Amino acid sequence: MPEINPYARLDRFIRAYAGKPGGLVRVLQKTQEIFGYLSPEVQTYVARQMKLPASTVAGVATFYSQFAAVPQGKNVINVCLGTACYVKGSGEIFAAFKKLLGVDADETTPDGLFTLRATRCLGACSIAPVVTVNEAVFAPATPETAAAIVARYRKEREERKDAAEHAGPGRAAATPPPPA
């Protein structure tokens, strides 16, 4: 089955949510899911398609911490530094991730495997301290959990790499530029 143009996928979603309450946030979530981040070009495209000022789209994209304006790693690690998590040691967990990955907040590892982000609340205070990796939740987390998480995702990458090498050569499709 041929891969659907990402802009065609986005256009279908925009048609479904344009003009609805909360529609822009939903569209930006889908846009980030499709493209991996919200580049200025794709934000302009969304604004044009939704008939909104570009400043409105940029304002929403920069207001919510869930949105990224630069490419993210394959695995986005969010460490909650909100009050409940922080008093239970999330600062030390964040420091452990920084040391293990060799990056600071909002940075991506050179291999593109991880992006480390500090968040203020993940809405799971009762199981603090909380770390998420993509959609997976790890709680209560510890600095040792950080090491286990990094090891797990590195191992998964190696297993995928080994499986791909045994499956034969593959081709990666480039994302086309937005339609004019």
GROMACS .gro file of C-alpha atoms in nm, residues 31-135:
model
  105
   31THR     CA    1   0.048   1.770   1.296
   32GLN     CA    2   0.320   1.691   1.547
   33GLU     CA    3   0.229   1.322   1.533
   34ILE     CA    4   0.263   1.325   1.153
   35PHE     CA    5   0.576   1.543   1.118
   36GLY     CA    6   0.746   1.485   1.454
   37TYR     CA    7   0.753   1.856   1.540
   38LEU     CA    8   0.593   2.187   1.444
   39SER     CA    9   0.832   2.359   1.207
   40PRO     CA   10   0.758   2.722   1.114
   41GLU     CA   11   0.667   2.602   0.763
   42VAL     CA   12   0.412   2.350   0.884
   43GLN     CA   13   0.268   2.605   1.131
   44THR     CA   14   0.218   2.845   0.839
   45TYR     CA   15   0.054   2.566   0.641
   46VAL     CA   16  -0.187   2.489   0.928
   47ALA     CA   17  -0.272   2.859   0.963
   48ARG     CA   18  -0.344   2.890   0.591
   49GLN     CA   19  -0.555   2.574   0.580
   50MET     CA   20  -0.753   2.669   0.893
   51LYS     CA   21  -0.787   3.032   0.779
   52LEU     CA   22  -0.624   3.161   1.098
   53PRO     CA   23  -0.353   3.421   1.150
   54ALA     CA   24  -0.009   3.259   1.163
   55SER     CA   25   0.044   3.438   1.495
   56THR     CA   26  -0.251   3.248   1.646
   57VAL     CA   27  -0.104   2.912   1.545
   58ALA     CA   28   0.244   3.012   1.664
   59GLY     CA   29   0.099   3.137   1.993
   60VAL     CA   30  -0.072   2.806   2.066
   61ALA     CA   31   0.229   2.605   1.947
   62THR     CA   32   0.461   2.792   2.184
   63PHE     CA   33   0.221   2.816   2.479
   64TYR     CA   34   0.171   2.443   2.537
   65SER     CA   35   0.475   2.245   2.647
   66GLN     CA   36   0.353   1.937   2.458
   67PHE     CA   37   0.451   2.100   2.129
   68ALA     CA   38   0.805   2.102   1.992
   69ALA     CA   39   0.935   2.352   1.737
   70VAL     CA   40   1.250   2.152   1.666
   71PRO     CA   41   1.298   1.784   1.577
   72GLN     CA   42   1.267   1.551   1.875
   73GLY     CA   43   1.440   1.224   1.946
   74LYS     CA   44   1.265   0.896   1.876
   75ASN     CA   45   1.201   0.867   2.250
   76VAL     CA   46   1.098   1.182   2.435
   77ILE     CA   47   1.171   1.156   2.806
   78ASN     CA   48   0.961   1.387   3.026
   79VAL     CA   49   1.066   1.422   3.389
   80CYS     CA   50   0.807   1.592   3.605
   81LEU     CA   51   0.960   1.868   3.815
   82GLY     CA   52   0.628   1.980   3.964
   83THR     CA   53   0.606   2.020   4.340
   84ALA     CA   54   0.482   1.669   4.428
   85CYS     CA   55   0.744   1.503   4.211
   86TYR     CA   56   1.023   1.741   4.304
   87VAL     CA   57   0.986   1.688   4.680
   88LYS     CA   58   1.006   1.314   4.613
   89GLY     CA   59   1.334   1.338   4.423
   90SER     CA   60   1.262   1.416   4.059
   91GLY     CA   61   1.547   1.668   4.053
   92GLU     CA   62   1.792   1.384   4.115
   93ILE     CA   63   1.617   1.174   3.849
   94PHE     CA   64   1.650   1.457   3.598
   95ALA     CA   65   2.020   1.493   3.688
   96ALA     CA   66   2.066   1.118   3.634
   97PHE     CA   67   1.912   1.141   3.285
   98LYS     CA   68   2.131   1.441   3.200
   99LYS     CA   69   2.442   1.248   3.300
  100LEU     CA   70   2.340   0.923   3.127
  101LEU     CA   71   2.245   1.095   2.801
  102GLY     CA   72   2.502   1.376   2.798
  103VAL     CA   73   2.233   1.635   2.721
  104ASP     CA   74   2.051   1.913   2.903
  105ALA     CA   75   1.682   2.002   2.909
  106ASP     CA   76   1.520   2.024   2.565
  107GLU     CA   77   1.822   1.870   2.394
  108THR     CA   78   1.840   1.560   2.179
  109THR     CA   79   2.116   1.302   2.189
  110PRO     CA   80   2.348   1.307   1.887
  111ASP     CA   81   2.213   0.970   1.771
  112GLY     CA   82   1.856   1.107   1.773
  113LEU     CA   83   1.736   0.838   2.011
  114PHE     CA   84   1.639   1.058   2.308
  115THR     CA   85   1.514   1.407   2.383
  116LEU     CA   86   1.513   1.510   2.750
  117ARG     CA   87   1.241   1.745   2.869
  118ALA     CA   88   1.153   1.891   3.207
  119THR     CA   89   0.779   1.924   3.265
  120ARG     CA   90   0.584   2.090   3.544
  121CYS     CA   91   0.302   1.841   3.593
  122LEU     CA   92   0.203   1.516   3.430
  123GLY     CA   93  -0.115   1.485   3.634
  124ALA     CA   94  -0.002   1.179   3.828
  125CYS     CA   95   0.096   1.334   4.162
  126SER     CA   96  -0.031   1.034   4.361
  127ILE     CA   97   0.241   0.814   4.210
  128ALA     CA   98   0.520   1.074   4.217
  129PRO     CA   99   0.790   1.105   4.104
  130VAL     CA  100   0.683   1.044   3.745
  131VAL     CA  101   0.875   1.000   3.419
  132THR     CA  102   0.717   0.939   3.081
  133VAL     CA  103   0.884   0.811   2.767
  134ASN     CA  104   0.656   0.876   2.473
  135GLU     CA  105   0.330   0.729   2.606
   0.00000   0.00000   0.00000
